[in-house]
PDB file of C-alpha atoms in Angstrom:
ATOM      1  CA  GLN L   9    -110.320-147.667 109.676  1.00 60.00           C
ATOM      2  CA  LYS L  10    -114.096-147.731 109.400  1.00 72.00           C
ATOM      3  CA  GLU L  11    -115.694-145.034 107.263  1.00 89.00           C
ATOM      4  CA  VAL L  12    -117.909-143.808 110.104  1.00 94.00           C
ATOM      5  CA  GLU L  13    -117.143-144.242 113.798  1.00 95.00           C
ATOM      6  CA  GLN L  14    -119.729-143.775 116.541  1.00 95.00           C
ATOM      7  CA  ASP L  15    -119.466-144.647 120.233  1.00 92.00           C
ATOM      8  CA  PRO L  16    -122.145-147.267 121.001  1.00 90.00           C
ATOM      9  CA  GLY L  17    -122.724-146.084 124.595  1.00 90.00           C
ATOM     10  CA  PRO L  18    -124.926-146.417 126.475  1.00 95.00           C
ATOM     11  CA  LEU L  19    -124.871-142.762 127.444  1.00 97.00           C
ATOM     12  CA  SER L  20    -126.865-142.218 130.637  1.00 97.00           C
ATOM     13  CA  VAL L  21    -127.935-138.700 131.647  1.00 97.00           C
ATOM     14  CA  PRO L  22    -130.491-137.188 134.046  1.00 98.00           C
ATOM     15  CA  GLU L  23    -133.572-135.434 132.713  1.00 98.00           C
ATOM     16  CA  GLY L  24    -132.825-131.835 131.718  1.00 97.00           C
ATOM     17  CA  ALA L  25    -129.174-132.458 130.824  1.00 98.00           C
ATOM     18  CA  ILE L  26    -127.556-131.306 127.597  1.00 98.00           C
ATOM     19  CA  VAL L  27    -126.566-134.310 125.514  1.00 98.00           C
ATOM     20  CA  SER L  28    -123.773-134.404 122.941  1.00 97.00           C
ATOM     21  CA  LEU L  29    -123.664-137.245 120.422  1.00 98.00           C
ATOM     22  CA  ASN L  30    -120.809-137.493 117.935  1.00 97.00           C
ATOM     23  CA  CYS L  31    -119.509-139.250 114.846  1.00 97.00           C
ATOM     24  CA  THR L  32    -116.185-139.116 113.071  1.00 97.00           C
ATOM     25  CA  TYR L  33    -115.648-140.093 109.463  1.00 96.00           C
ATOM     26  CA  SER L  34    -112.778-140.680 107.078  1.00 95.00           C
ATOM     27  CA  ASN L  35    -114.234-139.959 103.614  1.00 93.00           C
ATOM     28  CA  SER L  36    -113.750-136.284 102.801  1.00 93.00           C
ATOM     29  CA  ALA L  37    -116.222-136.604  99.904  1.00 92.00           C
ATOM     30  CA  PHE L  38    -119.199-136.806 102.282  1.00 93.00           C
ATOM     31  CA  GLN L  39    -121.311-133.670 101.886  1.00 91.00           C
ATOM     32  CA  TYR L  40    -124.731-134.601 103.284  1.00 91.00           C
ATOM     33  CA  PHE L  41    -125.048-135.468 106.964  1.00 94.00           C
ATOM     34  CA  MET L  42    -128.024-136.821 108.854  1.00 95.00           C
ATOM     35  CA  TRP L  43    -129.108-137.958 112.283  1.00 97.00           C
ATOM     36  CA  TYR L  44    -131.708-140.653 112.834  1.00 97.00           C
ATOM     37  CA  ARG L  45    -133.480-141.637 116.042  1.00 97.00           C
ATOM     38  CA  GLN L  46    -134.496-145.250 116.543  1.00 96.00           C
ATOM     39  CA  TYR L  47    -136.734-146.436 119.354  1.00 96.00           C
ATOM     40  CA  SER L  48    -136.494-150.064 120.387  1.00 92.00           C
ATOM     41  CA  ARG L  49    -138.019-152.453 117.836  1.00 89.00           C
ATOM     42  CA  LYS L  50    -138.932-149.595 115.481  1.00 93.00           C
ATOM     43  CA  GLY L  51    -137.542-148.245 112.224  1.00 95.00           C
ATOM     44  CA  PRO L  52    -135.208-145.221 112.349  1.00 96.00           C
ATOM     45  CA  GLU L  53    -136.763-141.788 111.789  1.00 95.00           C
ATOM     46  CA  LEU L  54    -134.949-138.818 110.297  1.00 94.00           C
ATOM     47  CA  LEU L  55    -134.263-136.126 112.911  1.00 95.00           C
ATOM     48  CA  MET L  56    -131.902-133.644 111.313  1.00 93.00           C
ATOM     49  CA  TYR L  57    -129.957-133.174 108.108  1.00 91.00           C
ATOM     50  CA  THR L  58    -127.289-130.696 107.089  1.00 91.00           C
ATOM     51  CA  TYR L  59    -125.348-129.978 103.953  1.00 86.00           C
ATOM     52  CA  SER L  60    -121.586-129.414 104.148  1.00 84.00           C
ATOM     53  CA  SER L  61    -120.339-127.510 107.203  1.00 83.00           C
ATOM     54  CA  GLY L  62    -122.257-125.452 109.710  1.00 84.00           C
ATOM     55  CA  ASN L  63    -125.022-125.677 112.259  1.00 90.00           C
ATOM     56  CA  LYS L  64    -128.717-126.370 112.016  1.00 93.00           C
ATOM     57  CA  GLU L  65    -131.198-125.958 114.842  1.00 95.00           C
ATOM     58  CA  ASP L  66    -134.662-127.464 115.249  1.00 94.00           C
ATOM     59  CA  GLY L  67    -136.306-126.988 118.611  1.00 96.00           C
ATOM     60  CA  ARG L  68    -134.208-128.739 121.263  1.00 97.00           C
ATOM     61  CA  PHE L  69    -131.927-130.309 118.633  1.00 97.00           C
ATOM     62  CA  THR L  70    -128.824-128.799 117.027  1.00 97.00           C
ATOM     63  CA  ALA L  71    -126.761-130.557 114.366  1.00 97.00           C
ATOM     64  CA  GLN L  72    -123.198-129.409 113.801  1.00 96.00           C
ATOM     65  CA  VAL L  73    -120.754-130.372 111.042  1.00 96.00           C
ATOM     66  CA  ASP L  74    -117.022-129.666 111.100  1.00 94.00           C
ATOM     67  CA  LYS L  75    -115.684-130.887 107.776  1.00 93.00           C
ATOM     68  CA  SER L  76    -112.122-129.794 108.524  1.00 93.00           C
ATOM     69  CA  SER L  77    -112.065-132.232 111.458  1.00 94.00           C
ATOM     70  CA  LYS L  78    -114.387-134.779 109.810  1.00 95.00           C
ATOM     71  CA  TYR L  79    -116.600-134.603 112.878  1.00 95.00           C
ATOM     72  CA  ILE L  80    -120.346-134.218 113.286  1.00 97.00           C
ATOM     73  CA  SER L  81    -122.386-133.684 116.432  1.00 97.00           C
ATOM     74  CA  LEU L  82    -125.981-133.717 117.598  1.00 98.00           C
ATOM     75  CA  PHE L  83    -126.835-131.682 120.698  1.00 98.00           C
ATOM     76  CA  ILE L  84    -130.048-132.241 122.630  1.00 98.00           C
ATOM     77  CA  ARG L  85    -131.033-129.535 125.107  1.00 98.00           C
ATOM     78  CA  ASP L  86    -133.313-130.126 128.090  1.00 98.00           C
ATOM     79  CA  SER L  87    -133.258-133.869 127.486  1.00 98.00           C
ATOM     80  CA  GLN L  88    -136.430-135.823 128.278  1.00 98.00           C
ATOM     81  CA  PRO L  89    -137.028-139.501 129.107  1.00 97.00           C
ATOM     82  CA  SER L  90    -138.806-139.710 125.723  1.00 97.00           C
ATOM     83  CA  ASP L  91    -135.433-138.952 124.085  1.00 98.00           C
ATOM     84  CA  SER L  92    -134.195-142.368 125.258  1.00 98.00           C
ATOM     85  CA  ALA L  93    -133.390-144.139 121.998  1.00 97.00           C
ATOM     86  CA  THR L  94    -130.508-145.096 119.730  1.00 96.00           C
ATOM     87  CA  TYR L  95    -129.164-142.248 117.601  1.00 97.00           C
ATOM     88  CA  LEU L  96    -127.535-143.077 114.277  1.00 97.00           C
ATOM     89  CA  CYS L  97    -125.487-140.708 112.182  1.00 97.00           C
ATOM     90  CA  ALA L  98    -125.505-141.126 108.407  1.00 95.00           C
ATOM     91  CA  MET L  99    -123.785-139.416 105.517  1.00 93.00           C
ATOM     92  CA  ARG L 100    -123.406-139.578 101.751  1.00 90.00           C
ATOM     93  CA  THR L 101    -121.525-138.115  98.835  1.00 86.00           C
ATOM     94  CA  PRO L 102    -123.148-136.040  96.060  1.00 83.00           C
ATOM     95  CA  GLY L 103    -124.376-138.144  93.177  1.00 79.00           C
ATOM     96  CA  TYR L 104    -124.954-141.238  95.296  1.00 78.00           C
ATOM     97  CA  SER L 105    -128.182-142.053  97.104  1.00 79.00           C
ATOM     98  CA  THR L 106    -126.615-144.724  99.321  1.00 87.00           C
ATOM     99  CA  LEU L 107    -126.019-143.665 102.913  1.00 91.00           C
ATOM    100  CA  THR L 108    -123.161-144.777 105.150  1.00 92.00           C
ATOM    101  CA  PHE L 109    -124.326-145.241 108.741  1.00 94.00           C
ATOM    102  CA  GLY L 110    -122.607-145.193 112.083  1.00 94.00           C
ATOM    103  CA  LYS L 111    -123.449-148.081 114.410  1.00 94.00           C
ATOM    104  CA  GLY L 112    -125.533-145.873 116.675  1.00 95.00           C
ATOM    105  CA  THR L 113    -125.273-144.524 120.227  1.00 96.00           C
ATOM    106  CA  MET L 114    -127.815-145.646 122.823  1.00 96.00           C
ATOM    107  CA  LEU L 115    -129.041-142.740 124.967  1.00 97.00           C
ATOM    108  CA  LEU L 116    -130.817-143.262 128.290  1.00 97.00           C
ATOM    109  CA  VAL L 117    -132.441-140.250 129.967  1.00 98.00           C
ATOM    110  CA  SER L 118    -133.562-140.954 133.514  1.00 97.00           C
ATOM    111  CA  PRO L 119    -136.414-139.003 135.206  1.00 95.00           C
TER     112      PRO L 119
ATOM    113  CA  ASP H  13    -150.455-140.325 104.012  1.00 64.00           C
ATOM    114  CA  GLY H  14    -147.334-141.418 102.175  1.00 73.00           C
ATOM    115  CA  GLY H  15    -145.090-143.962 103.751  1.00 93.00           C
ATOM    116  CA  ILE H  16    -143.322-147.266 103.564  1.00 97.00           C
ATOM    117  CA  THR H  17    -144.973-150.453 104.794  1.00 97.00           C
ATOM    118  CA  GLN H  18    -143.221-153.635 105.819  1.00 97.00           C
ATOM    119  CA  SER H  19    -145.026-156.876 106.487  1.00 96.00           C
ATOM    120  CA  PRO H  20    -145.269-159.017 108.425  1.00 96.00           C
ATOM    121  CA  LYS H  21    -144.084-157.418 111.655  1.00 96.00           C
ATOM    122  CA  TYR H  22    -142.964-160.800 113.031  1.00 96.00           C
ATOM    123  CA  LEU H  23    -142.010-163.857 111.004  1.00 94.00           C
ATOM    124  CA  PHE H  24    -140.918-167.324 112.048  1.00 92.00           C
ATOM    125  CA  ARG H  25    -138.943-169.569 109.741  1.00 89.00           C
ATOM    126  CA  LYS H  26    -138.192-173.225 110.033  1.00 89.00           C
ATOM    127  CA  GLU H  27    -134.784-174.564 109.095  1.00 85.00           C
ATOM    128  CA  GLY H  28    -134.491-175.043 105.316  1.00 86.00           C
ATOM    129  CA  GLN H  29    -137.396-172.765 104.419  1.00 90.00           C
ATOM    130  CA  ASN H  30    -137.375-169.716 102.188  1.00 93.00           C
ATOM    131  CA  VAL H  31    -139.375-166.738 103.433  1.00 95.00           C
ATOM    132  CA  THR H  32    -140.269-163.463 101.731  1.00 96.00           C
ATOM    133  CA  LEU H  33    -140.471-160.094 103.463  1.00 97.00           C
ATOM    134  CA  SER H  34    -142.685-157.481 101.886  1.00 98.00           C
ATOM    135  CA  CYS H  35    -141.824-153.790 101.414  1.00 98.00           C
ATOM    136  CA  GLU H  36    -144.190-151.328  99.709  1.00 98.00           C
ATOM    137  CA  GLN H  37    -143.877-147.535  99.414  1.00 97.00           C
ATOM    138  CA  ASN H  38    -146.232-144.864  98.075  1.00 96.00           C
ATOM    139  CA  LEU H  39    -143.733-142.006  98.236  1.00 94.00           C
ATOM    140  CA  ASN H  40    -142.841-142.200  94.531  1.00 93.00           C
ATOM    141  CA  HIS H  41    -139.236-142.871  95.560  1.00 93.00           C
ATOM    142  CA  ASP H  42    -136.881-144.313  92.958  1.00 93.00           C
ATOM    143  CA  ALA H  43    -134.421-146.033  95.275  1.00 94.00           C
ATOM    144  CA  MET H  44    -135.175-148.770  97.774  1.00 96.00           C
ATOM    145  CA  TYR H  45    -132.928-150.596 100.250  1.00 97.00           C
ATOM    146  CA  TRP H  46    -132.856-153.611 102.523  1.00 98.00           C
ATOM    147  CA  TYR H  47    -130.835-153.589 105.736  1.00 97.00           C
ATOM    148  CA  ARG H  48    -130.245-156.148 108.413  1.00 96.00           C
ATOM    149  CA  GLN H  49    -129.802-154.981 112.014  1.00 95.00           C
ATOM    150  CA  ASP H  50    -128.196-157.130 114.704  1.00 92.00           C
ATOM    151  CA  PRO H  51    -127.326-155.986 118.236  1.00 85.00           C
ATOM    152  CA  GLY H  52    -124.005-154.137 118.234  1.00 78.00           C
ATOM    153  CA  GLN H  53    -123.619-154.420 114.445  1.00 82.00           C
ATOM    154  CA  GLY H  54    -125.479-151.378 113.225  1.00 87.00           C
ATOM    155  CA  LEU H  55    -127.228-151.400 109.859  1.00 92.00           C
ATOM    156  CA  ARG H  56    -125.758-153.700 107.226  1.00 93.00           C
ATOM    157  CA  LEU H  57    -126.813-153.280 103.601  1.00 94.00           C
ATOM    158  CA  ILE H  58    -128.173-156.403 101.925  1.00 97.00           C
ATOM    159  CA  TYR H  59    -129.456-155.190  98.530  1.00 97.00           C
ATOM    160  CA  TYR H  60    -130.523-151.948  96.942  1.00 96.00           C
ATOM    161  CA  SER H  61    -132.303-150.842  93.795  1.00 96.00           C
ATOM    162  CA  GLN H  62    -132.269-147.412  92.152  1.00 93.00           C
ATOM    163  CA  ILE H  63    -134.562-148.229  89.246  1.00 93.00           C
ATOM    164  CA  VAL H  64    -137.166-150.817  88.321  1.00 95.00           C
ATOM    165  CA  ASN H  65    -135.779-154.156  87.108  1.00 96.00           C
ATOM    166  CA  ASP H  66    -132.298-153.362  88.399  1.00 96.00           C
ATOM    167  CA  PHE H  67    -130.656-154.005  91.772  1.00 97.00           C
ATOM    168  CA  GLN H  68    -127.202-154.288  93.305  1.00 96.00           C
ATOM    169  CA  LYS H  69    -125.691-156.391  96.050  1.00 96.00           C
ATOM    170  CA  GLY H  70    -124.793-154.725  99.297  1.00 94.00           C
ATOM    171  CA  ASP H  71    -122.253-155.847 101.861  1.00 91.00           C
ATOM    172  CA  ILE H  72    -124.033-159.027 103.000  1.00 95.00           C
ATOM    173  CA  ALA H  73    -126.071-160.271 100.000  1.00 97.00           C
ATOM    174  CA  GLU H  74    -125.211-163.970 100.346  1.00 96.00           C
ATOM    175  CA  GLY H  75    -128.295-166.038 101.167  1.00 96.00           C
ATOM    176  CA  TYR H  76    -130.721-163.312 100.110  1.00 97.00           C
ATOM    177  CA  SER H  77    -132.506-162.435  96.874  1.00 97.00           C
ATOM    178  CA  VAL H  78    -134.649-159.495  95.741  1.00 98.00           C
ATOM    179  CA  SER H  79    -136.783-158.345  92.831  1.00 97.00           C
ATOM    180  CA  ARG H  80    -137.928-154.920  91.674  1.00 98.00           C
ATOM    181  CA  GLU H  81    -140.742-155.431  89.188  1.00 97.00           C
ATOM    182  CA  LYS H  82    -142.653-152.345  90.296  1.00 97.00           C
ATOM    183  CA  LYS H  83    -141.423-148.980  91.528  1.00 97.00           C
ATOM    184  CA  GLU H  84    -143.502-149.325  94.692  1.00 97.00           C
ATOM    185  CA  SER H  85    -142.375-152.792  95.729  1.00 98.00           C
ATOM    186  CA  PHE H  86    -139.052-154.366  96.739  1.00 98.00           C
ATOM    187  CA  PRO H  87    -139.562-157.798  98.349  1.00 98.00           C
ATOM    188  CA  LEU H  88    -136.682-159.615 100.044  1.00 98.00           C
ATOM    189  CA  THR H  89    -136.424-163.402 100.090  1.00 97.00           C
ATOM    190  CA  VAL H  90    -134.349-165.000 102.827  1.00 96.00           C
ATOM    191  CA  THR H  91    -133.258-168.318 101.396  1.00 94.00           C
ATOM    192  CA  SER H  92    -132.220-171.520 103.149  1.00 89.00           C
ATOM    193  CA  ALA H  93    -128.634-170.635 102.194  1.00 88.00           C
ATOM    194  CA  GLN H  94    -128.668-167.855 104.796  1.00 88.00           C
ATOM    195  CA  LYS H  95    -127.315-169.702 107.825  1.00 86.00           C
ATOM    196  CA  ASN H  96    -128.044-167.113 110.481  1.00 90.00           C
ATOM    197  CA  PRO H  97    -131.203-165.285 109.415  1.00 92.00           C
ATOM    198  CA  THR H  98    -132.525-164.323 112.835  1.00 94.00           C
ATOM    199  CA  ALA H  99    -132.412-160.505 112.810  1.00 95.00           C
ATOM    200  CA  PHE H 100    -134.410-157.307 112.461  1.00 96.00           C
ATOM    201  CA  TYR H 101    -134.878-156.393 108.786  1.00 97.00           C
ATOM    202  CA  LEU H 102    -135.447-152.818 107.681  1.00 97.00           C
ATOM    203  CA  CYS H 103    -136.592-151.530 104.306  1.00 98.00           C
ATOM    204  CA  ALA H 104    -135.957-147.924 103.273  1.00 97.00           C
ATOM    205  CA  SER H 105    -136.571-145.689 100.288  1.00 95.00           C
ATOM    206  CA  THR H 106    -135.386-142.344  99.001  1.00 92.00           C
ATOM    207  CA  THR H 107    -135.417-140.112  95.958  1.00 87.00           C
ATOM    208  CA  THR H 108    -132.426-140.119  93.614  1.00 81.00           C
ATOM    209  CA  ARG H 109    -132.784-136.390  92.889  1.00 78.00           C
ATOM    210  CA  GLU H 110    -129.807-134.377  94.081  1.00 75.00           C
ATOM    211  CA  GLY H 111    -130.282-132.654  97.401  1.00 72.00           C
ATOM    212  CA  ASN H 112    -130.256-133.308 101.086  1.00 64.00           C
ATOM    213  CA  TYR H 113    -132.615-136.225 101.339  1.00 77.00           C
ATOM    214  CA  GLY H 114    -132.488-138.989 103.848  1.00 86.00           C
ATOM    215  CA  TYR H 115    -134.112-142.370 103.836  1.00 92.00           C
ATOM    216  CA  THR H 116    -137.637-143.104 104.925  1.00 94.00           C
ATOM    217  CA  PHE H 117    -137.648-146.385 106.825  1.00 96.00           C
ATOM    218  CA  GLY H 118    -140.357-148.931 107.361  1.00 97.00           C
ATOM    219  CA  SER H 119    -141.178-150.221 110.820  1.00 96.00           C
ATOM    220  CA  GLY H 120    -139.208-153.433 110.313  1.00 97.00           C
ATOM    221  CA  THR H 121    -139.757-157.188 110.260  1.00 97.00           C
ATOM    222  CA  ARG H 122    -138.341-159.338 113.030  1.00 96.00           C
ATOM    223  CA  LEU H 123    -137.412-162.748 111.632  1.00 95.00           C
ATOM    224  CA  THR H 124    -136.778-165.658 113.966  1.00 94.00           C
ATOM    225  CA  VAL H 125    -135.611-169.152 113.063  1.00 88.00           C
ATOM    226  CA  VAL H 126    -137.450-171.858 115.008  1.00 85.00           C
TER     227      VAL H 126
END
C-alpha cells in the first residue's frame, strides 16, 4: 500500500461547479497536511495547509482533514477555468521536514 | 523578493554527457530538495540536504550527484550513469523549524536527451 493515494483524474467540471479533491494516507503519524497547485510546465505552489484535524478556509478554497479516516480533502467553490491545473496533496510528520506527496489530480474546468 | 531560482529553464544533453542544474534560494531556508517529475509518476525525491555540507539520498539517487557548499545553493549533476534523464526537475526549499511549513518550489528545469 502506498503511503499517500490520490486519484490522477482527469476530473472535468463546468465553470461554477463545486470541486472535491481527495487523498487517503496510511501513516497515522502525519500531522501536517498541504495542498499544492501546479500549472503545466511550472513548479507547484502552496495553496493550503492544515495542522492535525479540522477545516481551514481561504476564499473559494476549503481544506479538510479527517485523521480518524486518514482522509484529506480540498474543496473549490465556484470553480473557474483558471483553476485548471494539477493538485497535489502533501503531508509530513512532526520533526521531519521531508514531505510525502500524492501523485496529483488533474482538474479541468470548462467555460 | 525572496524566492528560489532554477536555471536553465530548458537543457539539452547529449548521450554520455554530465550536466548540472542550478538551484539558488534567498529565503534563508535550511533544507533543500531535488525532485524528478515524469508524467503519471508524481514527484520522486532524488536528494535532499538539511544542512550545509551534508545531504542524503532520496528514492531515486542513482545516476545523480549533489553538493551543498553554501546554504543558498544546491546544484544537481545528472551524470552519464543516469540512463533515462529526460524529465522535469524541481528544486524546493523549506525551513527546518517546527511548524506548518510547506516547500517553496522553483519553476523547474526541463532536461531532454538529444
